[in-house]
CSV table of C-alpha atoms in Angstrom, one decimal:
chain,number,residue,atom,x,y,z
O,1,UNK,CA,3.1,19.5,6.3
O,2,UNK,CA,4.9,16.4,5.0
O,3,UNK,CA,4.7,12.7,6.0
O,4,UNK,CA,7.5,11.5,8.3
O,5,UNK,CA,10.8,10.4,6.7
O,6,UNK,CA,12.6,7.8,9.0
O,7,UNK,CA,16.1,6.3,8.8
O,8,UNK,CA,15.2,2.7,9.3
O,9,UNK,CA,18.9,1.6,9.8
O,10,UNK,CA,18.7,3.1,13.3
O,11,UNK,CA,16.4,0.4,14.6
O,12,UNK,CA,19.4,-1.9,14.4
O,13,UNK,CA,21.3,0.5,16.8
O,14,UNK,CA,21.1,0.8,20.6
O,15,UNK,CA,20.1,3.2,23.3
O,16,UNK,CA,18.6,6.6,22.7
O,17,UNK,CA,19.0,6.6,19.0
O,18,UNK,CA,17.1,3.4,18.6
O,19,UNK,CA,14.4,4.5,21.0
O,20,UNK,CA,13.9,7.7,19.1
O,21,UNK,CA,13.6,5.9,15.8
O,22,UNK,CA,11.1,3.4,17.3
O,23,UNK,CA,9.1,6.4,18.6
O,24,UNK,CA,9.1,8.0,15.1
O,25,UNK,CA,7.7,4.8,13.6
O,26,UNK,CA,5.0,4.6,16.4
O,27,UNK,CA,4.1,8.2,15.6
O,28,UNK,CA,4.0,7.3,11.8
O,29,UNK,CA,1.6,4.5,12.5
O,30,UNK,CA,-0.6,6.3,15.0
O,31,UNK,CA,-0.8,9.8,13.6
O,32,UNK,CA,-0.3,9.3,9.9
O,33,UNK,CA,-0.8,5.7,8.7
O,34,UNK,CA,2.0,6.6,6.2
O,35,UNK,CA,5.7,7.2,6.5
O,36,UNK,CA,8.8,7.0,4.3
O,37,UNK,CA,11.8,4.8,5.1
O,38,UNK,CA,15.3,5.6,4.0
O,39,UNK,CA,18.3,3.3,4.6
O,40,UNK,CA,15.9,0.4,4.5
O,41,UNK,CA,18.5,-2.2,3.5
O,42,UNK,CA,17.3,-2.8,-0.1
O,43,UNK,CA,20.3,-2.3,-2.4
O,44,UNK,CA,20.3,0.9,-4.4
O,45,UNK,CA,21.5,-1.1,-7.5
O,46,UNK,CA,18.4,-3.3,-7.3
O,47,UNK,CA,16.1,-0.4,-7.0
O,48,UNK,CA,17.7,1.2,-10.1
O,49,UNK,CA,17.2,-2.1,-12.0
O,50,UNK,CA,13.5,-2.2,-10.9
O,51,UNK,CA,12.9,1.3,-12.2
O,52,UNK,CA,14.5,0.3,-15.5
O,53,UNK,CA,12.7,-3.0,-16.1
O,54,UNK,CA,9.3,-1.5,-15.1
O,55,UNK,CA,9.6,1.5,-17.3
O,56,UNK,CA,10.8,-0.7,-20.2
O,57,UNK,CA,8.0,-3.1,-19.6
O,58,UNK,CA,5.4,-0.3,-19.8
O,59,UNK,CA,6.8,1.1,-23.0
O,60,UNK,CA,7.2,-2.3,-24.7
O,61,UNK,CA,4.2,-4.2,-23.5
O,62,UNK,CA,1.5,-1.8,-22.3
O,63,UNK,CA,1.7,1.8,-23.6
O,64,UNK,CA,-0.1,1.2,-26.9
O,65,UNK,CA,-2.7,-1.0,-25.2
O,66,UNK,CA,-3.4,1.8,-22.7
O,67,UNK,CA,-3.8,4.4,-25.4
O,68,UNK,CA,-6.6,2.3,-26.9
O,69,UNK,CA,-8.1,1.2,-23.6
O,70,UNK,CA,-11.7,1.7,-22.6
O,71,UNK,CA,-10.7,4.3,-20.0
O,72,UNK,CA,-8.7,6.4,-22.6
O,73,UNK,CA,-11.5,6.2,-25.2
O,74,UNK,CA,-14.2,7.0,-22.7
O,75,UNK,CA,-12.3,10.0,-21.3
O,76,UNK,CA,-11.7,11.4,-24.8
O,77,UNK,CA,-15.4,11.0,-25.7
O,78,UNK,CA,-16.4,12.7,-22.4
O,79,UNK,CA,-14.0,15.6,-23.0
O,80,UNK,CA,-15.5,16.1,-26.5
O,81,UNK,CA,-19.0,16.3,-25.1
O,82,UNK,CA,-17.8,19.2,-22.8
O,83,UNK,CA,-20.7,18.6,-20.4
O,84,UNK,CA,-18.6,19.1,-17.2
O,85,UNK,CA,-19.4,15.5,-16.3
O,86,UNK,CA,-16.6,13.5,-14.7
O,87,UNK,CA,-15.5,9.9,-15.2
O,88,UNK,CA,-16.5,8.5,-11.8
O,89,UNK,CA,-16.1,4.7,-11.6
O,90,UNK,CA,-12.7,4.1,-13.3
O,91,UNK,CA,-9.1,5.0,-12.7
O,92,UNK,CA,-6.5,6.4,-15.1
O,93,UNK,CA,-4.2,3.6,-14.2
O,94,UNK,CA,-2.4,0.7,-16.0
O,95,UNK,CA,-1.8,-2.1,-13.6
O,96,UNK,CA,-0.7,-5.7,-13.3
O,97,UNK,CA,-0.3,-7.9,-10.2
O,98,UNK,CA,2.7,-10.1,-9.7
O,99,UNK,CA,2.2,-13.2,-7.5
O,100,UNK,CA,4.4,-16.2,-7.0
O,101,UNK,CA,2.2,-18.4,-9.1
O,102,UNK,CA,0.6,-16.2,-11.9
O,103,UNK,CA,1.8,-15.3,-15.3
O,104,UNK,CA,4.4,-12.4,-15.5
O,105,UNK,CA,5.4,-10.2,-18.5
O,106,UNK,CA,7.8,-12.2,-20.6
O,107,UNK,CA,8.9,-9.8,-23.4
O,108,UNK,CA,10.9,-7.4,-21.3
O,109,UNK,CA,14.5,-8.5,-20.8
O,110,UNK,CA,15.4,-9.0,-17.1
O,111,UNK,CA,11.9,-8.2,-15.8
O,112,UNK,CA,11.2,-11.6,-14.1
O,113,UNK,CA,14.7,-12.0,-12.5
O,114,UNK,CA,14.7,-8.4,-11.2
O,115,UNK,CA,11.2,-8.4,-9.8
O,116,UNK,CA,11.6,-11.9,-8.2
O,117,UNK,CA,14.7,-10.6,-6.4
O,118,UNK,CA,12.9,-7.3,-5.5
O,119,UNK,CA,9.8,-9.1,-4.1
O,120,UNK,CA,12.0,-11.3,-1.9
O,121,UNK,CA,13.8,-8.3,-0.4
O,122,UNK,CA,10.5,-6.5,0.1
O,123,UNK,CA,8.9,-9.4,1.9
O,124,UNK,CA,11.9,-9.4,4.4
O,125,UNK,CA,11.5,-5.7,4.9
O,126,UNK,CA,7.7,-6.1,5.5
O,127,UNK,CA,8.4,-8.7,8.2
O,128,UNK,CA,11.0,-6.4,9.9
O,129,UNK,CA,8.5,-3.5,9.8
O,130,UNK,CA,5.8,-5.8,11.4
O,131,UNK,CA,8.4,-6.8,14.2
O,132,UNK,CA,8.8,-3.1,15.0
O,133,UNK,CA,5.1,-2.7,15.2
O,134,UNK,CA,4.9,-5.7,17.5
O,135,UNK,CA,7.5,-4.1,19.8
O,136,UNK,CA,5.8,-0.7,19.7
O,137,UNK,CA,2.4,-2.3,20.6
O,138,UNK,CA,4.0,-4.4,23.4
O,139,UNK,CA,3.0,-7.6,21.5
O,140,UNK,CA,5.2,-10.7,21.4
O,141,UNK,CA,7.8,-10.7,18.6
O,142,UNK,CA,6.3,-12.2,15.5
O,143,UNK,CA,2.7,-11.7,16.7
O,144,UNK,CA,1.5,-9.9,13.5
O,145,UNK,CA,3.3,-12.2,11.1
O,146,UNK,CA,1.8,-15.2,12.9
O,147,UNK,CA,-1.7,-13.7,12.8
O,148,UNK,CA,-1.4,-13.1,9.1
O,149,UNK,CA,-0.1,-16.6,8.4
O,150,UNK,CA,-2.9,-18.1,10.4
O,151,UNK,CA,-0.5,-19.5,13.0
O,152,UNK,CA,2.7,-21.1,11.9
O,153,UNK,CA,3.6,-21.5,8.2
O,154,UNK,CA,3.8,-19.3,5.2
O,155,UNK,CA,0.2,-18.9,4.0
O,156,UNK,CA,0.1,-15.0,4.1
O,157,UNK,CA,-0.6,-13.3,0.8
O,158,UNK,CA,2.2,-11.3,-0.8
O,159,UNK,CA,1.4,-9.5,-4.0
O,160,UNK,CA,3.0,-6.7,-6.0
O,161,UNK,CA,1.1,-4.3,-8.1
O,162,UNK,CA,3.1,-2.6,-10.9
O,163,UNK,CA,1.1,0.5,-11.9
O,164,UNK,CA,1.7,3.4,-14.3
O,165,UNK,CA,-0.3,6.5,-14.4
O,166,UNK,CA,0.4,7.9,-18.0
O,167,UNK,CA,0.1,11.6,-18.8
O,168,UNK,CA,-3.6,12.4,-18.8
O,169,UNK,CA,-5.0,14.8,-21.4
O,170,UNK,CA,-7.9,15.7,-19.1
O,171,UNK,CA,-6.8,15.3,-15.5
O,172,UNK,CA,-9.7,17.4,-14.2
O,173,UNK,CA,-12.2,14.8,-15.4
O,174,UNK,CA,-10.8,11.5,-14.0
O,175,UNK,CA,-8.9,10.2,-10.9
O,176,UNK,CA,-5.5,8.4,-11.2
O,177,UNK,CA,-6.8,6.1,-8.4
O,178,UNK,CA,-9.9,6.9,-6.4
O,179,UNK,CA,-9.7,7.5,-2.7
O,180,UNK,CA,-9.7,4.3,-0.5
O,181,UNK,CA,-8.1,2.6,2.4
O,182,UNK,CA,-6.1,-0.6,1.8
O,183,UNK,CA,-7.9,-3.8,2.9
O,184,UNK,CA,-4.8,-5.7,4.1
O,185,UNK,CA,-1.9,-5.5,6.3
O,186,UNK,CA,1.4,-3.7,5.6
O,187,UNK,CA,1.9,-2.0,2.2
O,188,UNK,CA,5.3,-1.1,0.9
O,189,UNK,CA,5.4,1.4,-2.0
O,190,UNK,CA,8.3,2.2,-4.2
O,191,UNK,CA,7.0,5.3,-5.9
O,192,UNK,CA,8.2,7.4,-8.8
O,193,UNK,CA,11.0,9.7,-7.6
O,194,UNK,CA,10.1,12.5,-10.0
O,195,UNK,CA,6.3,12.5,-10.8
O,196,UNK,CA,4.1,13.1,-7.8
O,197,UNK,CA,0.3,12.5,-7.5
O,198,UNK,CA,-0.1,10.3,-4.4
O,199,UNK,CA,-2.0,12.1,-1.6
O,200,UNK,CA,-3.2,11.1,1.9
O,201,UNK,CA,-6.1,12.5,3.9
O,202,UNK,CA,-4.8,14.0,7.2
O,203,UNK,CA,-7.0,16.1,9.5
O,204,UNK,CA,-9.5,16.8,6.7
O,205,UNK,CA,-7.0,17.9,4.1
O,206,UNK,CA,-5.2,16.1,1.2
O,207,UNK,CA,-1.4,16.1,1.6
O,208,UNK,CA,1.1,15.2,-1.1
O,209,UNK,CA,3.4,12.2,-0.4
O,210,UNK,CA,6.5,13.8,-1.7
O,211,UNK,CA,8.6,11.8,-4.2
O,212,UNK,CA,12.0,11.0,-2.7
O,213,UNK,CA,14.7,9.0,-4.5
O,214,UNK,CA,14.8,5.3,-3.5
O,215,UNK,CA,12.8,5.5,-0.3
O,216,UNK,CA,10.1,3.0,0.5
O,217,UNK,CA,6.7,4.4,1.6
O,218,UNK,CA,5.0,2.2,4.3
O,219,UNK,CA,1.3,2.4,5.0
O,220,UNK,CA,-1.0,0.4,7.2
O,221,UNK,CA,-4.1,-1.4,6.0
O,222,UNK,CA,-7.4,-2.1,7.6
O,223,UNK,CA,-6.2,-5.4,9.2
O,224,UNK,CA,-3.4,-3.6,11.2
O,225,UNK,CA,-6.1,-1.2,12.4
O,226,UNK,CA,-8.1,-4.2,13.7
O,227,UNK,CA,-5.2,-6.0,15.2
O,228,UNK,CA,-4.0,-2.9,17.0
O,229,UNK,CA,-7.6,-2.2,18.3
O,230,UNK,CA,-7.6,1.1,16.6
O,231,UNK,CA,-4.2,2.4,17.8
O,232,UNK,CA,-2.9,2.3,14.3
O,233,UNK,CA,-5.3,3.6,11.6
O,234,UNK,CA,-5.6,2.8,7.9
O,235,UNK,CA,-5.5,6.1,6.0
O,236,UNK,CA,-7.5,7.3,3.0
O,237,UNK,CA,-5.3,8.0,0.0
O,238,UNK,CA,-5.6,8.7,-3.7
O,239,UNK,CA,-3.6,9.3,-6.8
O,240,UNK,CA,-4.3,12.4,-9.0
O,241,UNK,CA,-4.1,12.1,-12.7
O,242,UNK,CA,-1.5,14.6,-14.1
O,243,UNK,CA,-0.9,16.1,-17.5
O,244,UNK,CA,2.9,15.5,-17.5
O,245,UNK,CA,5.0,12.5,-16.8
O,246,UNK,CA,4.3,8.8,-16.5
O,247,UNK,CA,4.1,8.1,-12.8
O,248,UNK,CA,5.5,4.6,-11.9
O,249,UNK,CA,4.2,3.0,-8.7
O,250,UNK,CA,5.2,-0.4,-7.4
O,251,UNK,CA,3.1,-1.4,-4.3
O,252,UNK,CA,3.7,-4.7,-2.4
O,253,UNK,CA,1.0,-6.0,-0.1
O,254,UNK,CA,1.7,-8.2,2.9
O,255,UNK,CA,-1.8,-9.4,3.7
O,256,UNK,CA,-3.3,-12.1,5.9
O,257,UNK,CA,-4.1,-15.5,4.4
O,258,UNK,CA,-7.8,-15.6,3.4
O,259,UNK,CA,-8.2,-18.3,6.1
O,260,UNK,CA,-6.6,-16.2,8.8
O,261,UNK,CA,-8.8,-15.1,11.8
O,262,UNK,CA,-8.3,-11.4,12.4
O,263,UNK,CA,-9.2,-9.8,15.8
O,264,UNK,CA,-7.8,-7.2,18.1
O,265,UNK,CA,-4.7,-8.6,19.9
O,266,UNK,CA,-5.8,-9.7,23.4
O,267,UNK,CA,-3.0,-7.6,25.0
O,268,UNK,CA,-4.6,-4.5,23.5
O,269,UNK,CA,-8.2,-5.1,24.8
O,270,UNK,CA,-7.1,-5.4,28.4
O,271,UNK,CA,-5.4,-2.8,30.6
O,272,UNK,CA,-4.3,-3.5,34.2
O,273,UNK,CA,-6.5,-6.6,34.2
O,274,UNK,CA,-9.6,-4.6,33.1
O,275,UNK,CA,-11.2,-5.1,29.6
O,276,UNK,CA,-11.1,-1.9,27.6
O,277,UNK,CA,-13.6,-1.4,24.7
O,278,UNK,CA,-13.0,-3.8,21.9
O,279,UNK,CA,-14.2,-1.6,19.0
O,280,UNK,CA,-13.3,-4.1,16.3
O,281,UNK,CA,-14.9,-7.5,15.4
O,282,UNK,CA,-13.3,-10.9,15.0
O,283,UNK,CA,-13.6,-12.3,11.5
O,284,UNK,CA,-12.0,-14.4,8.7
O,285,UNK,CA,-10.0,-12.2,6.4
O,286,UNK,CA,-11.6,-14.0,3.3
O,287,UNK,CA,-15.0,-12.7,4.5
O,288,UNK,CA,-13.7,-9.2,4.8
O,289,UNK,CA,-12.2,-9.3,1.3
O,290,UNK,CA,-15.6,-10.4,-0.1
O,291,UNK,CA,-17.1,-7.2,1.4
O,292,UNK,CA,-14.2,-5.0,0.4
O,293,UNK,CA,-14.3,-6.1,-3.2
O,294,UNK,CA,-17.7,-4.4,-3.5
O,295,UNK,CA,-17.0,-1.5,-1.2
O,296,UNK,CA,-13.3,-0.6,-1.8
O,297,UNK,CA,-14.0,3.1,-2.5
O,298,UNK,CA,-16.5,3.6,0.4
O,299,UNK,CA,-15.9,4.3,4.1
O,300,UNK,CA,-14.3,1.4,6.0
O,301,UNK,CA,-16.6,1.5,9.1
O,302,UNK,CA,-19.6,-0.2,7.5
O,303,UNK,CA,-17.2,-2.9,6.3
O,304,UNK,CA,-16.3,-3.7,9.9
O,305,UNK,CA,-20.0,-3.7,10.8
O,306,UNK,CA,-20.9,-6.0,7.9
O,307,UNK,CA,-18.2,-8.5,8.8
O,308,UNK,CA,-19.3,-8.4,12.4
O,309,UNK,CA,-22.8,-9.4,11.4
O,310,UNK,CA,-21.6,-12.6,9.5
Protein backbone atom coordinates (compact mmCIF):
# COMPACT_ATOMS: atom_id res chain seq x y z
CA UNK A 1 0.00 0.00 0.00
CA UNK A 2 1.45 3.37 -1.05
CA UNK A 3 0.15 6.91 -0.60
CA UNK A 4 -1.42 8.41 -3.77
CA UNK A 5 0.87 10.08 -6.33
CA UNK A 6 -0.99 12.71 -8.36
CA UNK A 7 -0.03 14.71 -11.48
CA UNK A 8 -0.98 18.21 -10.32
CA UNK A 9 -0.55 19.79 -13.78
CA UNK A 10 -3.80 18.10 -14.83
CA UNK A 11 -5.93 20.35 -12.62
CA UNK A 12 -5.18 23.03 -15.23
CA UNK A 13 -6.74 20.86 -17.94
CA UNK A 14 -10.38 20.36 -18.85
CA UNK A 15 -13.02 17.68 -19.07
CA UNK A 16 -12.60 14.15 -17.90
CA UNK A 17 -8.86 14.35 -17.20
CA UNK A 18 -9.32 17.30 -14.84
CA UNK A 19 -12.33 15.69 -13.14
CA UNK A 20 -10.32 12.51 -12.55
CA UNK A 21 -7.43 14.49 -11.00
CA UNK A 22 -9.79 16.49 -8.76
CA UNK A 23 -11.31 13.18 -7.60
CA UNK A 24 -7.83 11.77 -6.88
CA UNK A 25 -7.04 14.80 -4.71
CA UNK A 26 -10.41 14.50 -2.91
CA UNK A 27 -9.61 10.84 -2.22
CA UNK A 28 -6.11 11.82 -0.97
CA UNK A 29 -7.71 14.28 1.48
CA UNK A 30 -10.58 12.05 2.60
CA UNK A 31 -8.98 8.62 2.79
CA UNK A 32 -5.31 9.32 3.41
CA UNK A 33 -4.61 12.86 4.67
CA UNK A 34 -1.34 12.57 2.70
CA UNK A 35 -0.56 12.52 -1.04
CA UNK A 36 2.40 13.28 -3.31
CA UNK A 37 2.27 15.83 -6.13
CA UNK A 38 4.36 15.55 -9.26
CA UNK A 39 4.38 18.25 -11.99
CA UNK A 40 3.52 20.76 -9.27
CA UNK A 41 5.01 23.74 -11.14
CA UNK A 42 8.07 24.35 -8.95
CA UNK A 43 11.12 24.45 -11.24
CA UNK A 44 13.36 21.38 -11.02
CA UNK A 45 16.41 23.62 -11.05
CA UNK A 46 15.21 25.44 -7.92
CA UNK A 47 14.55 22.15 -6.11
CA UNK A 48 18.07 20.95 -6.91
CA UNK A 49 19.47 24.21 -5.49
CA UNK A 50 17.36 23.79 -2.34
CA UNK A 51 18.79 20.28 -1.79
CA UNK A 52 22.31 21.59 -2.30
CA UNK A 53 22.12 24.60 0.04
CA UNK A 54 20.31 22.67 2.80
CA UNK A 55 22.82 19.82 2.75
CA UNK A 56 25.73 22.28 2.73
CA UNK A 57 24.18 24.27 5.56
CA UNK A 58 23.86 21.15 7.72
CA UNK A 59 27.46 20.09 7.08
CA UNK A 60 28.89 23.55 7.60
CA UNK A 61 26.75 24.95 10.39
CA UNK A 62 25.02 22.09 12.25
CA UNK A 63 26.68 18.69 12.00
CA UNK A 64 29.27 19.21 14.75
CA UNK A 65 26.72 20.91 16.99
CA UNK A 66 24.37 17.93 16.62
CA UNK A 67 27.12 15.41 17.42
CA UNK A 68 27.62 17.17 20.76
CA UNK A 69 23.93 17.87 21.41
CA UNK A 70 21.99 16.79 24.49
CA UNK A 71 20.02 14.22 22.49
CA UNK A 72 23.21 12.63 21.06
CA UNK A 73 24.94 12.53 24.46
CA UNK A 74 21.85 11.21 26.26
CA UNK A 75 21.34 8.47 23.65
CA UNK A 76 24.96 7.31 23.90
CA UNK A 77 24.76 7.22 27.71
CA UNK A 78 21.50 5.25 27.54
CA UNK A 79 22.97 2.73 25.07
CA UNK A 80 25.96 2.17 27.38
CA UNK A 81 23.61 1.41 30.30
CA UNK A 82 22.04 -1.30 28.12
CA UNK A 83 18.88 -1.30 30.26
CA UNK A 84 16.45 -1.70 27.36
CA UNK A 85 15.07 1.74 28.27
CA UNK A 86 14.13 4.05 25.37
CA UNK A 87 14.58 7.79 24.96
CA UNK A 88 10.93 8.87 25.07
CA UNK A 89 10.57 12.64 25.16
CA UNK A 90 13.02 13.83 22.52
CA UNK A 91 13.52 13.44 18.76
CA UNK A 92 16.63 12.50 16.76
CA UNK A 93 16.20 15.63 14.66
CA UNK A 94 18.18 18.76 13.91
CA UNK A 95 15.77 21.55 13.00
CA UNK A 96 15.53 25.29 12.32
CA UNK A 97 12.46 27.29 11.31
CA UNK A 98 12.56 29.95 8.58
CA UNK A 99 10.06 32.83 8.80
CA UNK A 100 9.98 36.12 6.91
CA UNK A 101 11.18 37.99 9.96
CA UNK A 102 13.56 35.75 11.93
CA UNK A 103 17.29 35.15 11.72
CA UNK A 104 18.44 32.76 8.98
CA UNK A 105 21.73 30.87 8.59
CA UNK A 106 24.29 33.25 7.16
CA UNK A 107 27.46 31.20 6.56
CA UNK A 108 26.15 28.98 3.76
CA UNK A 109 26.56 30.55 0.34
CA UNK A 110 23.25 31.06 -1.51
CA UNK A 111 21.11 29.72 1.35
CA UNK A 112 19.03 32.85 1.96
CA UNK A 113 18.42 33.67 -1.74
CA UNK A 114 17.50 30.07 -2.61
CA UNK A 115 15.21 29.50 0.36
CA UNK A 116 13.49 32.88 -0.08
CA UNK A 117 12.66 31.97 -3.69
CA UNK A 118 11.61 28.45 -2.66
CA UNK A 119 9.27 29.73 0.09
CA UNK A 120 7.57 32.14 -2.35
CA UNK A 121 6.93 29.25 -4.80
CA UNK A 122 5.67 26.96 -2.04
CA UNK A 123 3.26 29.56 -0.71
CA UNK A 124 1.73 29.91 -4.20
CA UNK A 125 1.43 26.12 -4.45
CA UNK A 126 -0.25 25.95 -1.01
CA UNK A 127 -2.86 28.48 -2.15
CA UNK A 128 -3.51 26.49 -5.36
CA UNK A 129 -3.95 23.30 -3.32
CA UNK A 130 -6.39 25.11 -0.99
CA UNK A 131 -8.41 26.29 -4.01
CA UNK A 132 -8.69 22.68 -5.17
CA UNK A 133 -9.92 21.76 -1.67
CA UNK A 134 -12.46 24.63 -1.84
CA UNK A 135 -13.80 23.28 -5.11
CA UNK A 136 -13.90 19.66 -3.94
CA UNK A 137 -15.78 20.69 -0.78
CA UNK A 138 -18.19 22.90 -2.82
CA UNK A 139 -16.99 26.00 -0.95
CA UNK A 140 -16.58 29.41 -2.61
CA UNK A 141 -13.20 29.86 -4.29
CA UNK A 142 -10.70 31.28 -1.77
CA UNK A 143 -12.76 30.21 1.26
CA UNK A 144 -9.95 28.38 3.12
CA UNK A 145 -7.37 31.05 2.36
CA UNK A 146 -9.74 33.74 3.61
CA UNK A 147 -10.48 31.77 6.80
CA UNK A 148 -6.76 31.35 7.49
CA UNK A 149 -6.08 35.04 6.85
CA UNK A 150 -8.87 36.08 9.23
CA UNK A 151 -10.80 37.63 6.36
CA UNK A 152 -9.00 39.75 3.79
CA UNK A 153 -5.30 40.48 4.02
CA UNK A 154 -2.15 38.45 4.49
CA UNK A 155 -2.00 37.56 8.16
CA UNK A 156 -1.79 33.76 7.72
CA UNK A 157 1.34 32.08 9.09
CA UNK A 158 3.80 30.60 6.62
CA UNK A 159 6.83 28.89 8.14
CA UNK A 160 9.42 26.45 6.79
CA UNK A 161 11.13 23.84 8.94
CA UNK A 162 14.50 22.65 7.63
CA UNK A 163 15.17 19.32 9.37
CA UNK A 164 17.89 16.72 9.15
CA UNK A 165 17.77 13.27 10.70
CA UNK A 166 21.43 12.24 10.87
CA UNK A 167 22.50 8.56 10.88
CA UNK A 168 21.57 7.22 14.32
CA UNK A 169 23.86 4.78 16.15
CA UNK A 170 20.93 3.29 18.15
CA UNK A 171 17.73 3.74 16.08
CA UNK A 172 15.87 1.19 18.21
CA UNK A 173 16.16 3.48 21.24
CA UNK A 174 14.86 6.80 19.88
CA UNK A 175 12.34 8.28 17.41
CA UNK A 176 13.40 10.49 14.51
CA UNK A 177 10.19 12.43 15.21
CA UNK A 178 7.47 11.19 17.56
CA UNK A 179 4.02 10.41 16.16
CA UNK A 180 1.67 13.41 15.94
CA UNK A 181 -0.87 15.19 13.76
CA UNK A 182 -0.05 18.69 12.51
CA UNK A 183 -1.84 21.57 14.26
CA UNK A 184 -2.26 23.86 11.28
CA UNK A 185 -3.61 23.96 7.77
CA UNK A 186 -1.82 22.67 4.68
CA UNK A 187 1.68 21.22 4.97
CA UNK A 188 3.98 20.92 1.95
CA UNK A 189 6.94 18.61 2.42
CA UNK A 190 9.98 18.36 0.17
CA UNK A 191 11.52 15.19 1.53
CA UNK A 192 14.77 13.37 0.86
CA UNK A 193 14.58 11.44 -2.38
CA UNK A 194 16.86 8.62 -1.16
CA UNK A 195 16.65 8.21 2.63
CA UNK A 196 13.20 7.15 3.87
CA UNK A 197 11.80 7.11 7.39
CA UNK A 198 8.50 9.06 7.18
CA UNK A 199 5.47 6.90 7.95
CA UNK A 200 1.73 7.55 8.24
CA UNK A 201 -0.87 5.63 10.22
CA UNK A 202 -3.54 4.19 7.92
CA UNK A 203 -6.19 1.70 9.03
CA UNK A 204 -4.17 0.80 12.10
CA UNK A 205 -0.85 0.19 10.36
CA UNK A 206 2.22 2.33 9.72
CA UNK A 207 2.92 2.86 6.01
CA UNK A 208 6.08 4.31 4.46
CA UNK A 209 5.81 7.56 2.51
CA UNK A 210 8.04 6.43 -0.32
CA UNK A 211 10.87 8.81 -1.29
CA UNK A 212 10.34 10.07 -4.87
CA UNK A 213 12.55 12.52 -6.66
CA UNK A 214 11.36 16.15 -6.58
CA UNK A 215 7.74 15.50 -5.61
CA UNK A 216 6.01 17.59 -2.96
CA UNK A 217 4.13 15.65 -0.26
CA UNK A 218 0.92 17.37 0.89
CA UNK A 219 -0.73 16.66 4.20
CA UNK A 220 -3.71 18.21 5.93
CA UNK A 221 -3.54 19.56 9.47
CA UNK A 222 -6.08 19.74 12.27
CA UNK A 223 -7.56 23.05 11.03
CA UNK A 224 -8.51 21.55 7.64
CA UNK A 225 -10.24 18.75 9.55
CA UNK A 226 -12.26 21.37 11.46
CA UNK A 227 -13.09 23.56 8.42
CA UNK A 228 -14.23 20.51 6.46
CA UNK A 229 -16.32 19.32 9.45
CA UNK A 230 -14.39 16.07 9.47
CA UNK A 231 -14.58 15.25 5.73
CA UNK A 232 -10.81 15.67 5.55
CA UNK A 233 -8.77 14.23 8.41
CA UNK A 234 -5.37 15.15 9.82
CA UNK A 235 -3.28 11.99 9.88
CA UNK A 236 -0.88 10.63 12.47
CA UNK A 237 2.68 10.47 11.14
CA UNK A 238 6.18 9.87 12.47
CA UNK A 239 9.80 9.67 11.36
CA UNK A 240 11.92 6.64 12.21
CA UNK A 241 15.56 7.10 13.15
CA UNK A 242 17.76 5.16 10.72
CA UNK A 243 21.34 3.91 10.98
CA UNK A 244 22.33 5.00 7.45
CA UNK A 245 21.98 8.24 5.55
CA UNK A 246 21.23 11.77 6.66
CA UNK A 247 17.53 12.34 5.84
CA UNK A 248 16.76 15.90 4.72
CA UNK A 249 13.19 17.14 5.22
CA UNK A 250 11.89 20.61 4.35
CA UNK A 251 8.32 21.15 5.55
CA UNK A 252 6.39 24.36 4.89
CA UNK A 253 3.27 25.14 6.92
CA UNK A 254 0.43 27.35 5.68
CA UNK A 255 -1.44 27.92 8.95
CA UNK A 256 -4.15 30.29 10.10
CA UNK A 257 -3.25 33.59 11.71
CA UNK A 258 -3.31 33.25 15.50
CA UNK A 259 -6.23 35.74 15.47
CA UNK A 260 -8.26 33.74 12.92
CA UNK A 261 -11.54 32.17 14.03
CA UNK A 262 -11.75 28.57 12.84
CA UNK A 263 -15.04 26.64 12.60
CA UNK A 264 -16.67 24.18 10.22
CA UNK A 265 -17.67 25.92 6.98
CA UNK A 266 -21.42 26.72 7.13
CA UNK A 267 -21.98 24.92 3.82
CA UNK A 268 -20.71 21.70 5.39
CA UNK A 269 -22.99 21.72 8.43
CA UNK A 270 -26.22 22.06 6.45
CA UNK A 271 -27.57 19.64 3.91
CA UNK A 272 -30.76 20.29 1.93
CA UNK A 273 -31.66 23.02 4.41
CA UNK A 274 -31.27 20.69 7.39
CA UNK A 275 -28.46 21.03 9.91
CA UNK A 276 -26.18 18.02 10.09
CA UNK A 277 -24.08 17.31 13.15
CA UNK A 278 -21.39 19.93 13.72
CA UNK A 279 -18.80 17.75 15.35
CA UNK A 280 -16.16 20.44 15.69
CA UNK A 281 -16.05 23.60 17.81
CA UNK A 282 -15.51 27.22 16.83
CA UNK A 283 -12.35 28.75 18.30
CA UNK A 284 -9.45 31.14 17.88
CA UNK A 285 -6.45 29.43 16.32
CA UNK A 286 -4.15 31.05 18.92
CA UNK A 287 -6.11 29.30 21.69
CA UNK A 288 -5.77 25.98 19.87
CA UNK A 289 -2.00 26.47 19.53
CA UNK A 290 -1.65 27.10 23.27
CA UNK A 291 -3.21 23.68 23.91
CA UNK A 292 -1.30 21.99 21.08
CA UNK A 293 2.05 23.22 22.42
CA UNK A 294 1.47 21.07 25.53
CA UNK A 295 -0.25 18.13 23.80
CA UNK A 296 1.40 17.78 20.36
CA UNK A 297 2.24 14.09 20.77
CA UNK A 298 -1.15 13.14 22.27
CA UNK A 299 -4.46 12.35 20.51
CA UNK A 300 -6.12 15.36 18.87
CA UNK A 301 -9.72 14.76 20.05
CA UNK A 302 -9.09 16.06 23.62
CA UNK A 303 -7.55 19.20 22.05
CA UNK A 304 -10.81 19.89 20.23
CA UNK A 305 -12.75 19.31 23.47
CA UNK A 306 -10.40 21.57 25.47
CA UNK A 307 -10.71 24.42 22.98
CA UNK A 308 -14.51 24.00 22.92
CA UNK A 309 -14.53 24.55 26.69
CA UNK A 310 -12.72 27.92 26.48
